[in-house]
Coordinates of C-alpha atoms in Angstrom, one line a residue:
Chain H
X741 CA 6.6 -3.7 30.7
X742 CA 5.9 -6.6 28.4
X743 CA 2.2 -6.8 29.6
X744 CA 1.4 -3.6 27.8
X745 CA 2.0 -5.2 24.5
X746 CA -1.2 -7.2 25.0
X747 CA -3.3 -4.3 26.1
X748 CA -6.5 -5.7 24.5
X749 CA -6.1 -8.9 26.6
X750 CA -7.6 -9.0 30.1
X751 CA -5.1 -9.8 32.8
X752 CA -5.4 -13.5 33.9
X753 CA -3.9 -16.9 33.5
X754 CA -4.2 -17.0 29.7
X755 CA -2.4 -13.7 29.1
X756 CA 0.1 -14.6 31.8
X757 CA 0.9 -18.0 30.3
X758 CA 1.5 -16.6 26.8
X759 CA 4.0 -14.1 28.1
X760 CA 5.6 -16.5 30.5
X761 CA 6.0 -19.1 27.7
X762 CA 7.5 -16.6 25.3
X763 CA 9.9 -15.2 27.8
X764 CA 11.0 -18.7 28.8
X765 CA 11.9 -19.4 25.1
X766 CA 14.3 -16.5 24.8
X767 CA 16.0 -16.9 28.2
X768 CA 18.7 -19.4 29.0
X769 CA 17.2 -22.5 30.4
X770 CA 15.3 -25.7 29.5
X771 CA 12.7 -23.9 27.4
X772 CA 15.2 -21.8 25.4
X773 CA 14.5 -21.9 21.6
X774 CA 17.3 -20.8 19.3
X775 CA 16.3 -17.8 17.1
X776 CA 16.3 -19.8 13.9
X777 CA 13.7 -22.2 15.3
X778 CA 11.3 -19.4 16.5
X779 CA 8.4 -20.0 14.2
X780 CA 4.8 -19.2 15.1
X781 CA 1.8 -20.3 13.0
X782 CA -1.7 -18.9 13.0
X783 CA -4.8 -20.3 11.4
X784 CA -6.8 -17.6 9.5
X785 CA -10.6 -17.9 9.6
X786 CA -11.9 -17.7 13.1
X787 CA -8.4 -17.2 14.5
X788 CA -7.3 -14.0 12.8
X789 CA -10.7 -12.7 11.8
X790 CA -14.4 -13.4 11.9
X791 CA -15.4 -16.5 10.0
X792 CA -19.2 -16.4 10.5
X793 CA -21.6 -16.8 8.9
X794 CA -19.0 -18.2 6.4
X795 CA -15.3 -17.4 5.7
X796 CA -14.7 -14.5 3.4
X797 CA -12.9 -16.7 0.9
X798 CA -16.3 -18.5 0.4
X799 CA -18.1 -15.3 -0.2
X800 CA -15.4 -14.3 -2.6
X801 CA -16.1 -17.4 -4.7
X802 CA -19.9 -16.9 -4.5
X803 CA -19.4 -13.2 -5.5
X804 CA -17.4 -14.2 -8.5
X805 CA -19.8 -16.9 -9.6
X806 CA -22.7 -14.4 -9.4
X807 CA -20.8 -11.9 -11.4
X808 CA -20.0 -14.5 -14.1
X809 CA -23.7 -15.5 -14.2
X810 CA -24.7 -11.8 -14.6
X811 CA -22.2 -11.4 -17.5
X812 CA -23.3 -14.6 -19.1
X813 CA -27.0 -15.4 -18.2
X814 CA -26.8 -18.8 -19.8
X815 CA -24.6 -19.8 -16.8
X816 CA -27.5 -19.2 -14.5
X817 CA -29.2 -22.4 -15.9
X818 CA -26.2 -24.5 -14.8
X819 CA -24.8 -25.6 -11.5
X820 CA -23.4 -24.3 -9.2
X821 CA -24.6 -20.9 -10.5
X822 CA -28.3 -21.9 -10.4
X823 CA -28.1 -23.1 -6.8
X824 CA -26.4 -19.9 -5.7
X825 CA -28.9 -17.7 -7.5
X826 CA -31.8 -19.7 -6.0
X827 CA -30.2 -20.1 -2.6
X828 CA -30.7 -23.8 -3.0
X829 CA -29.5 -25.3 0.3
X830 CA -30.0 -28.9 -1.0
X831 CA -27.2 -28.3 -3.5
X832 CA -25.0 -26.8 -0.8
X833 CA -25.6 -30.0 1.2
X834 CA -24.5 -32.1 -1.8
X835 CA -21.2 -30.1 -1.8
X836 CA -20.8 -30.8 1.9
X837 CA -21.5 -34.4 1.3
X838 CA -18.9 -34.3 -1.5
X839 CA -21.3 -35.5 -4.2
X840 CA -19.3 -36.0 -7.3
X841 CA -21.4 -34.0 -9.8
X842 CA -21.8 -31.1 -7.4
X843 CA -18.1 -30.9 -6.7
X844 CA -17.2 -31.2 -10.4
X845 CA -19.6 -28.3 -11.3
X846 CA -17.8 -26.2 -8.6
X847 CA -14.4 -27.2 -10.0
X848 CA -15.4 -26.2 -13.5
X849 CA -16.8 -22.9 -12.3
X850 CA -13.6 -22.2 -10.4
X851 CA -11.6 -23.0 -13.6
X852 CA -13.8 -20.8 -15.6
X853 CA -13.5 -17.9 -13.2
X854 CA -9.8 -17.9 -12.4
X855 CA -8.0 -20.4 -14.7
X856 CA -5.4 -18.8 -17.0
X857 CA -5.5 -15.3 -15.4
X858 CA -2.3 -13.8 -14.1
X859 CA -1.6 -13.5 -10.4
X860 CA -1.8 -9.7 -10.7
X861 CA -5.3 -9.9 -12.2
X862 CA -6.4 -12.3 -9.4
X863 CA -5.0 -10.0 -6.8
X864 CA -6.9 -7.1 -8.2
X865 CA -10.1 -9.1 -8.0
X866 CA -9.5 -10.0 -4.4
X867 CA -8.8 -6.4 -3.5
X868 CA -11.9 -5.2 -5.2
X869 CA -14.0 -7.8 -3.4
X870 CA -12.5 -6.8 0.0
X871 CA -13.0 -3.1 -0.7
X872 CA -16.6 -3.4 -1.8
X873 CA -18.1 -6.2 0.3
X874 CA -19.2 -6.0 3.9
X875 CA -19.7 -8.7 6.6
X876 CA -23.4 -9.0 7.3
X877 CA -23.5 -8.7 11.1
X878 CA -21.0 -5.9 11.5
X879 CA -21.6 -4.2 8.2
X880 CA -17.9 -3.3 7.7
X881 CA -15.1 -4.8 5.5
X882 CA -13.8 -8.2 6.3
X883 CA -10.3 -6.8 6.9
X884 CA -11.7 -4.5 9.5
X885 CA -12.8 -7.6 11.4
X886 CA -9.3 -8.8 12.2
X887 CA -8.9 -9.5 15.9
X888 CA -6.9 -6.7 17.6
X889 CA -5.6 -9.0 20.3
X890 CA -4.0 -11.3 17.7
X891 CA -2.2 -8.4 16.0
X892 CA -0.9 -7.4 19.4
X893 CA 0.3 -11.0 19.9
X894 CA 2.0 -10.8 16.5
X895 CA 3.9 -7.7 17.7
X896 CA 4.8 -9.4 20.9
X897 CA 6.1 -12.5 19.0
X898 CA 8.2 -10.2 16.7
X899 CA 9.6 -8.6 19.8
X900 CA 10.9 -12.0 20.8
X901 CA 12.3 -12.6 17.3
X902 CA 9.6 -15.1 16.3
X903 CA 8.8 -15.3 12.6
X904 CA 5.0 -15.4 12.1
X905 CA 3.2 -17.5 9.4
X906 CA -0.6 -17.4 8.8
X907 CA -1.7 -20.9 7.6
X908 CA -5.2 -21.6 6.4
X909 CA -7.2 -23.9 4.3
X910 CA -8.2 -20.8 2.4
X911 CA -6.5 -20.1 -0.9
X912 CA -3.1 -18.8 -0.3
X913 CA -3.2 -16.1 -2.9
X914 CA -6.6 -14.9 -1.7
X915 CA -4.9 -14.2 1.7
X916 CA -1.7 -12.8 0.2
X917 CA -3.7 -10.1 -1.5
X918 CA -4.4 -8.4 1.9
X919 CA -2.0 -10.0 4.4
X920 CA 0.7 -7.4 4.2
X921 CA -1.5 -4.5 5.0
X922 CA -3.9 -6.3 7.3
X923 CA -1.6 -8.6 9.3
X924 CA 1.7 -6.8 8.8
X925 CA 3.5 -9.9 7.5
X926 CA 5.0 -10.4 4.1
X927 CA 3.3 -12.6 1.4
X928 CA 6.0 -15.3 1.9
X929 CA 4.7 -15.6 5.5
X930 CA 1.2 -16.7 4.2
X931 CA 0.6 -20.4 3.7
X932 CA -2.5 -22.0 2.3
X933 CA -4.1 -24.1 -0.3
X934 CA -2.4 -23.2 -3.5
X935 CA -2.8 -23.5 -7.2
X936 CA 0.0 -24.4 -9.5
X937 CA 1.4 -21.6 -11.7
X938 CA 2.7 -21.9 -15.3
X939 CA 5.4 -19.5 -16.6
X940 CA 5.2 -19.3 -20.4
X941 CA 6.1 -16.6 -22.9
X942 CA 7.3 -14.3 -20.1
X943 CA 4.0 -14.5 -18.2
X944 CA 2.9 -16.3 -15.0
X945 CA -0.6 -17.8 -15.1
X946 CA -2.8 -19.6 -12.6
X947 CA -3.5 -23.2 -13.5
X948 CA -6.6 -25.1 -12.5
X949 CA -4.7 -27.5 -10.3
X950 CA -4.3 -27.6 -6.6
X951 CA -0.7 -28.2 -5.6
X952 CA 0.1 -30.3 -2.6
X953 CA -3.4 -30.8 -1.3
X954 CA -5.7 -28.8 1.0
X955 CA -4.0 -27.0 3.8
X956 CA -6.2 -28.4 6.6
X957 CA -5.7 -31.0 9.3
X958 CA -2.6 -33.0 8.5
X959 CA -2.3 -30.9 5.3
X960 CA -1.6 -27.9 7.4
X961 CA 1.4 -29.5 9.0
X962 CA 2.7 -30.6 5.5
X963 CA 2.2 -27.1 4.1
X964 CA 3.9 -25.4 7.0
X965 CA 6.9 -27.8 6.8
X966 CA 7.2 -27.3 3.0
X967 CA 7.2 -23.5 3.3
X968 CA 9.4 -23.1 6.4
X969 CA 11.4 -26.4 6.9
X970 CA 10.2 -26.4 10.5
X971 CA 7.3 -27.1 12.8
X972 CA 6.0 -24.3 14.9
X973 CA 7.0 -23.6 18.5
X974 CA 3.9 -21.5 19.0
X975 CA 0.6 -22.2 17.2
X976 CA -2.9 -20.8 17.3
X977 CA -6.2 -22.1 15.9
X978 CA -9.9 -22.4 16.6
X979 CA -11.2 -25.5 14.9
X980 CA -10.8 -29.2 14.4
X981 CA -8.8 -28.5 11.2
X982 CA -6.1 -27.0 13.4
X983 CA -5.6 -29.9 15.7
X984 CA -2.6 -31.4 13.9
X985 CA -0.9 -28.0 13.7
X986 CA -1.5 -27.3 17.4
X987 CA -0.2 -30.7 18.4
X988 CA 3.1 -30.1 16.6
X989 CA 3.7 -26.9 18.6
X990 CA 4.9 -26.4 22.2
X991 CA 2.5 -23.7 22.9
X992 CA -1.0 -24.5 21.6
X993 CA -3.5 -21.6 21.7
X994 CA -7.1 -22.5 21.0
X995 CA -9.6 -19.7 20.5
X996 CA -13.1 -20.3 21.8
X997 CA -15.9 -18.3 20.2
X998 CA -18.1 -17.8 23.3
X999 CA -19.1 -14.2 22.9
X1000 CA -22.5 -14.0 21.2
X1001 CA -22.8 -10.3 21.9
X1002 CA -19.5 -9.0 20.7
X1003 CA -18.7 -11.6 18.1
X1004 CA -20.3 -15.1 17.7
X1005 CA -21.1 -18.0 19.9
X1006 CA -20.5 -21.4 18.4
X1007 CA -18.5 -24.6 18.7
X1008 CA -19.5 -26.3 15.4
X1009 CA -16.4 -27.6 13.7
X1010 CA -14.4 -27.2 16.9
X1011 CA -16.1 -29.9 19.1
X1012 CA -13.1 -32.2 19.1
X1013 CA -10.5 -29.5 19.7
X1014 CA -12.5 -28.0 22.6
X1015 CA -13.4 -31.4 24.0
X1016 CA -9.8 -32.6 24.2
X1017 CA -8.3 -29.2 25.1
X1018 CA -7.4 -30.2 28.6
X1019 CA -5.8 -33.6 27.6
X1020 CA -3.9 -32.0 24.8
X1021 CA -2.6 -29.1 26.8
X1022 CA -4.3 -26.4 24.8
X1023 CA -4.4 -22.9 26.3
X1024 CA -8.1 -22.0 25.6
X1025 CA -8.7 -18.3 25.0
X1026 CA -12.3 -17.3 25.8
X1027 CA -13.1 -14.3 23.6
X1028 CA -15.7 -13.3 26.2
X1029 CA -13.4 -13.3 29.2
X1030 CA -9.9 -13.0 27.9
X1031 CA -10.3 -10.2 25.3
X1032 CA -11.0 -6.6 26.5
X1033 CA -11.4 -5.5 22.9
X1034 CA -12.0 -7.6 19.9
X1035 CA -11.5 -5.3 16.9
Chain M
X334 CA 31.4 3.8 2.7
X335 CA 29.1 1.3 0.9
X336 CA 32.0 0.1 -1.3
X337 CA 33.7 -1.6 1.7
X338 CA 30.8 -4.1 1.9
X339 CA 32.0 -5.7 -1.3
X340 CA 35.6 -5.9 -0.3
X341 CA 36.3 -9.1 -2.3
X342 CA 35.1 -7.4 -5.5
X343 CA 37.5 -5.5 -7.6
X344 CA 36.6 -1.9 -8.3
X345 CA 35.1 -1.5 -11.7
X346 CA 31.9 -1.2 -13.7
X347 CA 30.3 -4.4 -12.4
X348 CA 30.8 -3.6 -8.7
X349 CA 29.8 0.0 -9.4
X350 CA 26.6 -1.0 -11.2
X351 CA 25.5 -3.3 -8.4
X352 CA 25.9 -0.6 -5.8
X353 CA 24.3 2.1 -8.0
X354 CA 21.4 -0.1 -8.7
X355 CA 20.7 -1.0 -5.1
X356 CA 21.1 2.5 -4.0
X357 CA 18.7 3.8 -6.6
X358 CA 16.0 1.3 -5.4
X359 CA 16.0 2.6 -1.9
X360 CA 16.1 6.3 -2.7
X361 CA 13.2 8.4 -3.9
X362 CA 13.0 8.5 -7.6
X363 CA 12.0 6.4 -10.7
X364 CA 13.9 3.3 -9.5
X365 CA 12.5 3.2 -6.0
X366 CA 11.2 -0.2 -4.8
X367 CA 9.0 -0.4 -1.8
X368 CA 10.4 -2.5 1.0
X369 CA 7.8 -5.3 0.6
X370 CA 8.9 -5.8 -3.0
X371 CA 12.6 -6.0 -2.3
X372 CA 13.2 -9.7 -3.2
X373 CA 16.5 -11.0 -4.4
X374 CA 16.9 -14.5 -5.8
X375 CA 20.2 -16.5 -6.3
X376 CA 20.8 -19.7 -8.1
X377 CA 22.8 -22.2 -6.0
X378 CA 25.2 -24.4 -8.0
X379 CA 27.8 -22.3 -9.8
X380 CA 26.4 -19.1 -8.4
X381 CA 26.7 -19.6 -4.7
X382 CA 29.3 -22.3 -4.7
X383 CA 31.5 -24.5 -6.9
X384 CA 29.5 -26.8 -9.2
X385 CA 32.3 -28.6 -10.9
X386 CA 33.0 -31.4 -11.7
X387 CA 29.4 -31.9 -10.7
X388 CA 27.0 -30.3 -8.2
X389 CA 27.3 -31.5 -4.6
X390 CA 23.7 -32.7 -4.7
X391 CA 24.6 -35.2 -7.4
X392 CA 27.6 -36.5 -5.3
X393 CA 25.2 -36.8 -2.4
X394 CA 22.9 -39.0 -4.4
X395 CA 25.8 -41.1 -5.7
X396 CA 27.3 -41.4 -2.2
X397 CA 24.0 -42.7 -0.9
X398 CA 23.6 -45.2 -3.7
X399 CA 27.1 -46.6 -3.1
X400 CA 26.4 -46.8 0.6
X401 CA 23.2 -48.8 -0.1
X402 CA 25.0 -51.1 -2.5
X403 CA 27.6 -51.8 0.2
X404 CA 25.0 -52.6 2.7
X405 CA 23.1 -54.8 0.3
X406 CA 25.5 -56.2 -2.3
X407 CA 22.6 -57.6 -4.4
X408 CA 21.8 -54.0 -5.4
X409 CA 25.2 -53.8 -7.1
X410 CA 23.9 -56.0 -9.9
X411 CA 21.0 -53.6 -10.7
X412 CA 20.9 -50.2 -12.2
X413 CA 21.7 -47.5 -11.4
X414 CA 24.0 -48.9 -8.7
X415 CA 25.9 -51.1 -11.2
X416 CA 26.7 -48.1 -13.5
X417 CA 27.9 -46.0 -10.6
X418 CA 30.2 -48.8 -9.3
X419 CA 31.6 -49.5 -12.8
X420 CA 31.7 -45.8 -13.7
X421 CA 29.7 -46.7 -16.8
X422 CA 29.4 -43.4 -18.7
X423 CA 27.1 -45.0 -21.3
X424 CA 24.5 -45.3 -18.6
X425 CA 25.0 -41.8 -17.5
X426 CA 24.5 -40.7 -21.1
X427 CA 21.2 -42.6 -21.1
X428 CA 20.1 -40.5 -18.1
X429 CA 21.0 -37.3 -19.8
X430 CA 19.0 -38.5 -22.8
X431 CA 16.1 -39.2 -20.5
X432 CA 15.9 -42.9 -21.4
X433 CA 12.8 -44.3 -19.7
X434 CA 14.4 -47.4 -18.1
X435 CA 17.4 -45.5 -16.9
X436 CA 15.3 -42.8 -15.3
X437 CA 13.0 -45.3 -13.7
X438 CA 15.9 -47.1 -12.1
X439 CA 17.2 -43.8 -10.7
X440 CA 13.7 -43.0 -9.4
X441 CA 13.4 -46.4 -7.7
X442 CA 16.8 -46.0 -6.1
X443 CA 15.9 -42.5 -4.8
X444 CA 12.7 -43.9 -3.4
X445 CA 14.6 -46.8 -1.8
X446 CA 17.1 -44.4 -0.3
X447 CA 14.9 -41.6 1.1
X448 CA 11.3 -42.5 0.8
X449 CA 9.5 -42.8 4.1
X450 CA 12.2 -41.3 6.2
X451 CA 11.6 -38.3 8.4
X452 CA 12.9 -34.8 7.5
X453 CA 15.2 -35.0 10.5
X454 CA 16.8 -38.2 9.4
X455 CA 17.3 -36.8 5.9
X456 CA 18.9 -33.7 7.3
X457 CA 21.3 -35.8 9.4
X458 CA 22.3 -37.7 6.2
X459 CA 23.0 -34.4 4.4
X460 CA 25.0 -33.0 7.3
X461 CA 27.1 -36.2 7.5
X462 CA 27.8 -36.1 3.8
X463 CA 28.8 -32.5 3.9
X464 CA 31.0 -33.0 6.9
X465 CA 32.8 -36.1 5.5
X466 CA 33.1 -35.4 1.7
X467 CA 35.6 -33.2 0.0
X468 CA 35.5 -31.5 -3.4
X469 CA 38.1 -33.1 -5.6
X470 CA 40.1 -30.1 -6.9
X471 CA 40.2 -28.1 -3.7
X472 CA 40.2 -31.0 -1.2
X473 CA 37.9 -29.1 1.2
X474 CA 34.3 -29.4 2.1
X475 CA 31.7 -28.2 -0.3
X476 CA 30.4 -25.6 2.1
X477 CA 33.9 -24.1 2.3
X478 CA 33.6 -23.5 -1.4
X479 CA 30.9 -20.9 -1.1
X480 CA 31.9 -17.7 -2.9
X481 CA 32.9 -15.0 -0.5
X482 CA 31.9 -12.2 -2.9
X483 CA 28.3 -13.5 -3.0
X484 CA 28.1 -13.6 0.8
X485 CA 29.2 -10.0 0.8
X486 CA 26.6 -9.2 -1.7
X487 CA 24.0 -10.9 0.6
X488 CA 25.1 -8.6 3.4
X489 CA 24.8 -5.6 1.1
X490 CA 21.3 -6.6 0.1
X491 CA 20.3 -7.1 3.7
X492 CA 21.6 -3.6 4.4
X493 CA 19.2 -2.3 1.8
X494 CA 16.4 -4.4 3.4
X495 CA 16.2 -6.9 0.6
X496 CA 15.0 -10.4 1.5
X497 CA 17.2 -13.0 -0.1
X498 CA 16.1 -16.4 -1.5
X499 CA 18.4 -19.1 -2.9
X500 CA 16.6 -21.0 -5.6
X501 CA 18.0 -24.0 -7.3
X502 CA 17.1 -27.1 -9.3
X503 CA 18.8 -29.0 -6.4
X504 CA 16.6 -30.6 -3.8
X505 CA 15.3 -27.9 -1.5
X506 CA 15.8 -30.0 1.7
X507 CA 19.3 -30.9 0.7
X508 CA 20.1 -27.1 0.6
X509 CA 18.1 -26.3 3.7
X510 CA 20.3 -28.7 5.7
X511 CA 23.3 -26.3 5.5
X512 CA 21.8 -23.0 4.2
X513 CA 21.4 -21.3 7.6
X514 CA 25.0 -21.8 8.7
X515 CA 26.5 -21.5 5.2
X516 CA 24.5 -18.7 3.6
X517 CA 23.1 -16.9 6.7
X518 CA 19.5 -17.2 5.5
X519 CA 16.6 -19.1 7.1
X520 CA 15.3 -22.4 5.7
X521 CA 12.2 -20.6 4.5
X522 CA 14.4 -18.6 2.2
X523 CA 15.6 -21.7 0.3
X524 CA 13.6 -22.7 -2.7
X525 CA 14.2 -25.8 -4.8
X526 CA 12.9 -29.0 -6.3
X527 CA 10.8 -30.5 -3.5
X528 CA 9.3 -33.7 -2.4
X529 CA 5.8 -34.0 -1.0
X530 CA 5.5 -34.8 2.7
X531 CA 2.9 -36.9 4.5
X532 CA 1.9 -36.2 8.1
X533 CA 0.4 -39.3 9.7
X534 CA 0.3 -40.6 13.3
X535 CA 2.1 -37.5 14.5
X536 CA 5.1 -37.9 12.2
X537 CA 6.2 -36.2 9.0
X538 CA 7.6 -38.4 6.3
X539 CA 9.1 -37.8 2.9
X540 CA 7.1 -39.2 0.0
X541 CA 8.5 -40.3 -3.3
X542 CA 6.7 -37.6 -5.2
X543 CA 8.1 -34.4 -6.6
X544 CA 5.7 -31.6 -5.9
X545 CA 5.3 -28.8 -8.5
X546 CA 8.0 -29.9 -10.9
X547 CA 11.7 -29.3 -11.2
X548 CA 12.9 -25.8 -10.1
X549 CA 14.8 -25.0 -13.3
X550 CA 14.1 -22.7 -16.2
X551 CA 10.5 -21.6 -16.2
X552 CA 10.0 -23.9 -13.1
X553 CA 12.4 -21.6 -11.2
X554 CA 10.0 -18.6 -11.7
X555 CA 7.0 -20.8 -10.7
X556 CA 8.7 -21.9 -7.5
X557 CA 9.9 -18.4 -6.6
X558 CA 6.4 -17.0 -7.1
X559 CA 4.8 -19.9 -5.1
X560 CA 7.1 -19.4 -2.2
X561 CA 7.2 -15.6 -2.1
X562 CA 4.2 -14.2 -4.0
X563 CA 6.5 -12.0 -6.0
X564 CA 9.1 -11.9 -8.7
X565 CA 12.6 -10.8 -7.9
X566 CA 13.9 -7.3 -8.3
X567 CA 17.5 -8.6 -8.3
X568 CA 18.5 -12.0 -9.6
X569 CA 21.8 -13.9 -10.0
X570 CA 22.6 -17.0 -11.9
X571 CA 25.2 -18.7 -14.0
X572 CA 23.5 -21.0 -16.5
X573 CA 20.8 -21.4 -19.1
X574 CA 18.6 -22.8 -16.4
X575 CA 18.6 -19.4 -14.8
X576 CA 17.5 -17.4 -17.9
X577 CA 13.8 -17.2 -17.1
X578 CA 14.5 -16.1 -13.5
X579 CA 17.0 -13.5 -14.7
X580 CA 14.6 -12.1 -17.2
X581 CA 11.9 -11.6 -14.5
X582 CA 14.3 -9.3 -12.5
X583 CA 15.3 -5.7 -13.0
X584 CA 18.9 -6.3 -12.1
X585 CA 20.2 -9.5 -13.8
X586 CA 23.6 -10.8 -12.6
X587 CA 25.2 -13.5 -14.7
X588 CA 28.4 -15.2 -13.3
X589 CA 31.0 -16.2 -15.9
X590 CA 33.3 -19.0 -14.9
X591 CA 36.4 -17.8 -16.7
X592 CA 39.1 -18.5 -14.1
X593 CA 40.7 -21.8 -14.7
X594 CA 43.4 -21.1 -12.2
X595 CA 41.5 -20.1 -9.2
X596 CA 38.2 -21.9 -9.9
X597 CA 37.1 -23.4 -13.2
X598 CA 36.9 -22.3 -16.9
X599 CA 33.7 -23.4 -18.7
X600 CA 30.7 -22.2 -20.5
X601 CA 28.9 -25.5 -21.0
X602 CA 25.3 -25.1 -20.0
X603 CA 25.6 -21.4 -20.1
X604 CA 26.1 -20.8 -23.8
X605 CA 22.7 -19.2 -24.4
X606 CA 22.8 -17.0 -21.3
X607 CA 26.4 -15.8 -22.1
X608 CA 25.6 -15.4 -25.8
X609 CA 22.5 -13.2 -25.3
X610 CA 23.9 -11.4 -22.2
X611 CA 24.2 -8.1 -24.0
X612 CA 20.8 -8.2 -25.6
X613 CA 19.1 -9.2 -22.4
X614 CA 20.9 -6.6 -20.3
X615 CA 22.7 -9.0 -18.1
X616 CA 25.5 -7.7 -15.9
X617 CA 28.2 -10.3 -16.5
X618 CA 30.6 -11.0 -13.6
X619 CA 34.0 -12.2 -14.7
X620 CA 35.3 -14.3 -11.8
X621 CA 38.8 -13.7 -13.1
X622 CA 38.5 -9.9 -13.3
X623 CA 35.8 -8.9 -10.9
X624 CA 36.6 -11.0 -7.9
X625 CA 39.7 -10.2 -5.8
X626 CA 39.1 -13.2 -3.6
X627 CA 36.8 -16.2 -4.4
X628 CA 36.6 -18.1 -1.1

C-alpha cells in the first residue's frame, strides 16, 4: 500500500493529493510524465531541515570566522570578526541592508577563510563543523534535524522513478559534504550557490568567485536548469525565495512552519508565498497538522 | 559472461584490462571503489562519435550562420558570414590564432543567432539540424556515427553501478538535445561549455555569456567537479584537451584514430596525449585493432 511510504504524514487531503498526483504521473493518461522528465526539486533550509534561529550554513561561516579570529587575534579588531565577537546587531543590520563596506568585509573574510583551499579540505571543515556543533533549541546535530516526512517523500518519489535534487541558496559544496549520508542523494543531485574552481598543477582549488549568481528566487530556476536541463515536475519549498521554483513545477508543495511546540512558528520570509498560496495552487503542508512525526 | 557485454571489442589486452579494472573496483580488495564514488567521464567528439572533418557542433554553428545570411542577405557582407560563404580559410586561420576582430565577429554572430531564445527553441533547432544534416564521408546522420563499442562500455559501466557523464568542450545544451536518445544518459549527465540563463517573467532565456569557461583541458576537470562533486574513477578521451581529465582518473582510456578505412586516420590535436601515453599509464585503444565493429 503506497500510503505506508508516508507513515510520518497524517492521513488527510495533503498526503492524499501528493500520492494522487504522483500516481497520476506514472499512469497512462493526461497527467503522465515520461521517466526522463521526472525531476523533483527541494529547497534545503526550512524545507529539508530546521532553519531557525538561522540556517546552519550561516553558523558554519560564523564558526569559521571566530576560529580565524582566535588563531589570529589581530583579526578581532577588524570587521566582520569584531561584530561577531561583540554580537553587534547593528553591523548585522548593515549586512541585511547590503551596505557596501559591510559586505566587502564579509567577502574578504570568506576569501581569507576558504579561498585557495582544496575541495577535500573544505569538505573536512564542513564535516567537523556538523559533527561538533549543535542546534540551540534541540541540542542535537543539524543533520539530526532533517524532517523525516521529507525523507519518506524522497523514497516515495524514487519509487515512482523521480530523480531528486536539493536546491538551495546555501553553498552547494557545504550541502554536498553531508547530502549523501543525510538525504540519500548523490552529490550531483545537490544544487546551490557555487564557487568557481581552478585546476592547476594537478590540483583543484576553490576560487573566491561565485559562479552563476545566488541560487535563490529566479536564480534557483536558472541553477536547476543549468544542472539538469529541465524544470521540475514536483517542487517543494518554504519561503519567498522558492516562489519561482514552485511556479515552474506542476505540483507545488509549500511547507508552513506553524508548530511552535515541536519545531518553530514563523512566517517571516514566507509572507508572499503563504499569502498567494491559494491563487498559485500551492499545496500547503501544515507541520502541526500534517506531520505525525517531524524528526 | 561479462565479456559478452563488449561484443564489438576484439579480445585482447585492452578489452581484458577494462573488464579486469572494473571488476576489481566492485570487489573487496585494494581497488574497491564505493558506489557513490563510481563516476566515469567520457569526452564527446572523437571519443563518442566521429569528429572529422570537424565536430558536428561546429557544423551546427556554420549551418545556422548560413541560414541567417540567407534570411538577411546584408549579413553576407559581414564577418564571419562572408568568410563562411566564400570558404575563406584565411579568416578561419585568424579564428584559430584568436585574432580579436575575428573572434568578436563570431561572438556577435552567436549572440545574434541564439541570444534571448528559450532552451526549448534552441533544442528544436539542434534536433532539426541533427535530423537534416549528414556527415560527409559516411552520408548518414551524426547521431548514427556514435561508436557502438562505447555504448557497450556504457552498459558495462552501468552494470557495475557507475554513473556516466559525457564531458566535452562542445556546448552542453547542443549535446543535451540528443544525449538521452543517442547515449542513453540523462541530460544532467551531460557536461560541457555552457551559457548562462536568465529567468524573467516566467520564462528562461539563453544569455550571451559563457559561464565558468570552456570545458577543455583544465576546464574539463573544473566542469566535472562542479557538476558531480567528484573526479572520475574511469575516464576516456582522444585528444590533448582530455589530458587533464584522464590524469585525474584511475583508469585512463585513450582512443587512437588509426583506421583510415573504417573511420579516419589522424593524430593532430592528440600528439601530446599519444606521445606520453606510456608514461602516463593510458590504455590506448586502437580503433583498427581493438574494435570489431565501429558503428
